[in-house]
């Protein structure tokens, strides 16, 4: 990585303008495709302090990064995380501060996040059926997440849902999730299951669904119009006639996107 006129350019000539910062490996859910039931987390002394994270973010912004997304784990379970959001929201040169969350704490924290300068939020939602949601997350309460989504709608400029579709698990809910998003004016992105994290009792080979298959199902009900709009990430976006919502696809397996990567994590 080299610095050219205060810009980060990697060895492949890609300009880096986007930082994703994982503030914790801990989460209050245990999604079957992400974590094992009895997860072993990093010792706390191995995790960066909030002050160290702030310093790192400042350095990246000075080198031309314009967008920072805080992720996890679940970032909102990190103690005193609002302080970090407040510090980052005041950085000169940063255009966008965003968050990826499971939604369980947004009902109580949305106002503080908005005050800190967060304008967009991504929220994970893999099922609209309470019992199935609990099965996928192992411990999740769908009502808390829906409350978090509604709070996000009331506080942020744009809210996007992220859904991982799995054969035999929730592949019958694709249109339900789309309709849920359309009704609330939300974007939704369908993400191919990725071989990440330490998991158990879940077989990715049998549950994997390609983005093309999901696209085909949606397109039969709602003809999808290709969009050139981008949020600086790997999503390929489509629009539906007479709707402000966007339908996105992140396809690490079927449509490799590494060549256009503009981020560090």
Coordinates of C-alpha atoms in Angstrom, one line a residue:
X1 CA 0.0 0.0 0.0
X2 CA 1.4 3.4 -0.9
X3 CA 0.5 7.0 -0.3
X4 CA 0.1 9.1 -3.4
X5 CA -1.1 12.7 -2.9
X6 CA -2.8 11.6 0.4
X7 CA -4.5 8.7 -1.3
X8 CA -4.0 5.0 -0.5
X9 CA -3.4 3.0 -3.6
X10 CA -2.8 -0.8 -3.3
X11 CA -0.4 -2.8 -5.5
X12 CA -3.1 -3.5 -8.0
X13 CA -3.7 0.3 -8.6
X14 CA -7.0 0.4 -6.6
X15 CA -7.7 3.5 -4.6
X16 CA -8.8 2.8 -1.1
X17 CA -11.6 5.1 0.1
X18 CA -13.5 2.8 2.4
X19 CA -12.6 1.4 5.9
X20 CA -14.5 -1.4 7.6
X21 CA -13.6 -1.6 11.2
X22 CA -14.7 -4.6 13.4
X23 CA -15.0 -3.2 16.9
X24 CA -15.7 -6.6 18.5
X25 CA -15.9 -10.2 17.7
X26 CA -18.7 -10.7 20.3
X27 CA -22.4 -10.9 19.4
X28 CA -25.6 -11.4 21.2
X29 CA -26.9 -13.8 18.5
X30 CA -25.4 -17.1 17.3
X31 CA -26.4 -17.3 13.6
X32 CA -25.8 -20.8 12.3
X33 CA -23.9 -19.7 9.3
X34 CA -21.7 -17.3 11.2
X35 CA -20.8 -18.7 14.7
X36 CA -20.7 -21.9 16.6
X37 CA -23.1 -22.4 19.4
X38 CA -20.3 -22.2 22.0
X39 CA -18.1 -19.6 20.5
X40 CA -14.6 -18.9 21.8
X41 CA -14.0 -15.2 21.6
X42 CA -10.7 -13.3 21.7
X43 CA -9.3 -12.3 25.1
X44 CA -10.3 -8.7 25.7
X45 CA -6.6 -7.7 26.0
X46 CA -6.1 -8.6 22.3
X47 CA -8.9 -6.3 21.1
X48 CA -8.1 -2.7 20.3
X49 CA -9.3 -0.1 22.7
X50 CA -11.7 2.6 21.5
X51 CA -8.9 5.1 21.6
X52 CA -6.7 3.0 19.4
X53 CA -9.6 2.5 17.0
X54 CA -10.1 6.3 16.9
X55 CA -6.4 6.8 16.1
X56 CA -6.5 4.3 13.3
X57 CA -9.6 5.9 11.8
X58 CA -8.0 9.3 11.9
X59 CA -5.0 8.0 10.1
X60 CA -7.0 6.5 7.3
X61 CA -9.1 9.6 6.9
X62 CA -5.9 11.6 6.6
X63 CA -4.9 9.2 3.8
X64 CA -8.1 9.8 1.8
X65 CA -10.6 7.4 3.3
X66 CA -14.1 8.9 2.9
X67 CA -16.3 6.2 4.3
X68 CA -16.1 4.2 7.6
X69 CA -18.4 1.4 8.5
X70 CA -18.3 -0.1 12.0
X71 CA -19.0 -3.8 12.1
X72 CA -18.6 -6.8 14.5
X73 CA -19.6 -9.2 15.8
X74 CA -22.4 -6.9 16.8
X75 CA -20.9 -3.5 17.3
X76 CA -23.6 -2.2 19.6
X77 CA -22.7 -4.7 22.3
X78 CA -19.2 -3.0 22.7
X79 CA -19.1 -1.1 25.9
X80 CA -19.2 2.7 25.4
X81 CA -19.4 2.3 21.6
X82 CA -21.4 5.6 21.2
X83 CA -18.3 7.4 22.4
X84 CA -16.4 6.1 19.4
X85 CA -19.2 7.0 17.0
X86 CA -19.2 10.5 18.4
X87 CA -15.5 10.9 17.9
X88 CA -15.6 9.5 14.3
X89 CA -18.6 11.6 13.4
X90 CA -16.6 14.7 14.0
X91 CA -13.6 13.8 11.8
X92 CA -12.8 16.4 9.1
X93 CA -12.7 14.8 5.7
X94 CA -15.0 11.9 6.5
X95 CA -18.0 11.9 4.2
X96 CA -19.9 8.9 5.6
X97 CA -20.1 7.0 8.9
X98 CA -22.2 3.9 8.8
X99 CA -23.1 0.8 10.8
X100 CA -23.8 -2.9 10.2
X101 CA -26.0 -4.4 13.0
X102 CA -28.2 -7.3 13.9
X103 CA -30.8 -4.7 15.0
X104 CA -31.4 -6.0 18.6
X105 CA -30.2 -2.8 20.2
X106 CA -31.2 -0.2 17.7
X107 CA -34.6 0.5 19.3
X108 CA -32.7 2.0 22.3
X109 CA -29.6 3.4 20.5
X110 CA -30.9 4.9 17.2
X111 CA -31.2 8.4 18.5
X112 CA -27.7 8.5 20.0
X113 CA -26.3 7.0 16.7
X114 CA -28.0 9.7 14.7
X115 CA -26.7 12.4 17.0
X116 CA -23.2 11.0 16.4
X117 CA -23.5 11.5 12.7
X118 CA -24.6 8.0 11.4
X119 CA -26.8 8.4 8.4
X120 CA -27.1 4.9 7.0
X121 CA -27.5 1.5 8.7
X122 CA -27.5 -2.1 7.4
X123 CA -29.5 -4.6 9.5
X124 CA -29.4 -8.4 9.2
X125 CA -32.7 -10.1 8.7
X126 CA -32.9 -13.7 7.5
X127 CA -36.5 -14.6 8.4
X128 CA -39.9 -13.0 9.2
X129 CA -41.1 -16.1 11.1
X130 CA -40.4 -15.8 14.8
X131 CA -39.6 -19.5 15.4
X132 CA -37.5 -19.8 12.3
X133 CA -35.7 -16.6 13.2
X134 CA -34.9 -18.1 16.6
X135 CA -33.7 -21.3 14.9
X136 CA -31.3 -19.5 12.6
X137 CA -30.0 -17.1 15.2
X138 CA -30.3 -19.7 18.0
X139 CA -31.3 -17.0 20.6
X140 CA -32.9 -14.2 18.7
X141 CA -36.2 -12.4 19.3
X142 CA -37.7 -11.2 16.0
X143 CA -39.8 -8.6 17.7
X144 CA -36.7 -6.8 19.0
X145 CA -35.2 -6.7 15.5
X146 CA -38.4 -5.4 13.9
X147 CA -38.5 -2.7 16.6
X148 CA -34.9 -1.9 15.7
X149 CA -35.7 -1.7 12.0
X150 CA -38.6 0.7 12.7
X151 CA -36.4 2.8 14.9
X152 CA -33.8 3.0 12.2
X153 CA -36.4 4.0 9.6
X154 CA -37.3 6.9 11.9
X155 CA -33.8 8.1 12.4
X156 CA -31.6 7.4 9.4
X157 CA -31.5 8.6 5.8
X158 CA -31.3 5.1 4.4
X159 CA -31.8 1.6 5.9
X160 CA -30.8 -1.6 4.2
X161 CA -31.6 -5.1 5.1
X162 CA -29.1 -7.9 4.6
X163 CA -30.4 -11.4 4.0
X164 CA -28.6 -14.7 3.7
X165 CA -30.8 -17.2 1.8
X166 CA -30.2 -20.9 2.5
X167 CA -31.8 -23.9 0.8
X168 CA -34.1 -25.8 3.2
X169 CA -33.9 -23.0 5.8
X170 CA -35.5 -19.8 4.5
X171 CA -35.5 -20.0 0.7
X172 CA -39.3 -19.9 0.8
X173 CA -39.2 -16.4 2.3
X174 CA -37.5 -14.5 -0.5
X175 CA -40.6 -12.7 -1.8
X176 CA -41.8 -12.1 1.8
X177 CA -38.5 -10.3 2.6
X178 CA -38.8 -8.3 -0.6
X179 CA -42.4 -7.3 0.2
X180 CA -41.4 -6.4 3.8
X181 CA -38.8 -4.1 2.4
X182 CA -41.0 -2.5 -0.3
X183 CA -43.8 -1.8 2.3
X184 CA -41.3 0.1 4.5
X185 CA -39.3 1.8 1.8
X186 CA -36.1 -0.1 2.7
X187 CA -33.4 -1.5 0.5
X188 CA -32.6 -5.2 0.7
X189 CA -29.4 -7.1 -0.3
X190 CA -29.3 -10.8 -0.7
X191 CA -25.9 -12.2 0.2
X192 CA -24.5 -15.5 -0.9
X193 CA -23.5 -17.6 2.1
X194 CA -19.7 -17.3 2.6
X195 CA -17.2 -19.7 4.1
X196 CA -16.4 -17.5 7.1
X197 CA -16.5 -18.0 10.8
X198 CA -16.3 -21.1 13.0
X199 CA -19.6 -23.0 12.7
X200 CA -21.0 -26.3 13.8
X201 CA -24.0 -28.5 12.8
X202 CA -24.5 -26.4 9.6
X203 CA -23.6 -27.7 6.2
X204 CA -22.9 -24.9 3.8
X205 CA -22.6 -27.1 0.8
X206 CA -26.2 -28.2 1.0
X207 CA -27.7 -24.8 2.0
X208 CA -25.9 -22.5 -0.5
X209 CA -28.1 -20.5 -2.8
X210 CA -26.7 -18.5 -5.7
X211 CA -27.6 -14.9 -6.4
X212 CA -28.7 -15.8 -9.9
X213 CA -31.3 -18.2 -8.4
X214 CA -32.6 -15.6 -6.0
X215 CA -32.7 -13.0 -8.7
X216 CA -34.8 -15.3 -10.9
X217 CA -37.4 -15.8 -8.2
X218 CA -37.7 -12.1 -7.5
X219 CA -37.7 -11.2 -11.2
X220 CA -40.7 -13.4 -11.9
X221 CA -42.8 -11.4 -9.4
X222 CA -41.1 -8.0 -9.8
X223 CA -39.3 -7.3 -13.0
X224 CA -35.9 -6.0 -11.9
X225 CA -34.4 -3.0 -13.6
X226 CA -30.6 -2.8 -13.5
X227 CA -29.3 0.2 -11.7
X228 CA -25.9 2.0 -12.0
X229 CA -26.3 3.4 -8.5
X230 CA -23.6 2.3 -6.0
X231 CA -22.9 2.7 -2.3
X232 CA -19.2 2.1 -2.7
X233 CA -19.5 -1.6 -1.9
X234 CA -19.8 -4.9 -3.8
X235 CA -23.6 -4.9 -4.3
X236 CA -25.1 -5.1 -7.7
X237 CA -28.3 -3.1 -7.5
X238 CA -31.7 -3.3 -9.2
X239 CA -34.8 -1.2 -9.0
X240 CA -38.5 -2.1 -9.1
X241 CA -40.9 0.1 -11.0
X242 CA -42.8 2.6 -8.9
X243 CA -40.6 1.9 -5.8
X244 CA -37.8 3.8 -4.1
X245 CA -36.4 0.5 -2.7
X246 CA -33.4 -1.1 -4.2
X247 CA -32.7 -4.9 -4.5
X248 CA -29.1 -5.8 -4.2
X249 CA -27.0 -8.9 -4.6
X250 CA -23.6 -9.6 -3.1
X251 CA -22.2 -12.7 -4.9
X252 CA -18.7 -13.7 -3.7
X253 CA -19.0 -17.1 -5.3
X254 CA -21.0 -16.6 -8.5
X255 CA -19.9 -13.0 -9.5
X256 CA -16.5 -12.3 -8.1
X257 CA -16.1 -8.6 -7.2
X258 CA -12.6 -8.4 -5.9
X259 CA -11.3 -6.5 -8.9
X260 CA -13.2 -3.4 -8.0
X261 CA -12.5 -3.6 -4.2
X262 CA -12.0 -0.1 -2.7
X263 CA -11.8 -1.1 1.0
X264 CA -9.6 -2.3 3.8
X265 CA -10.8 -4.1 6.9

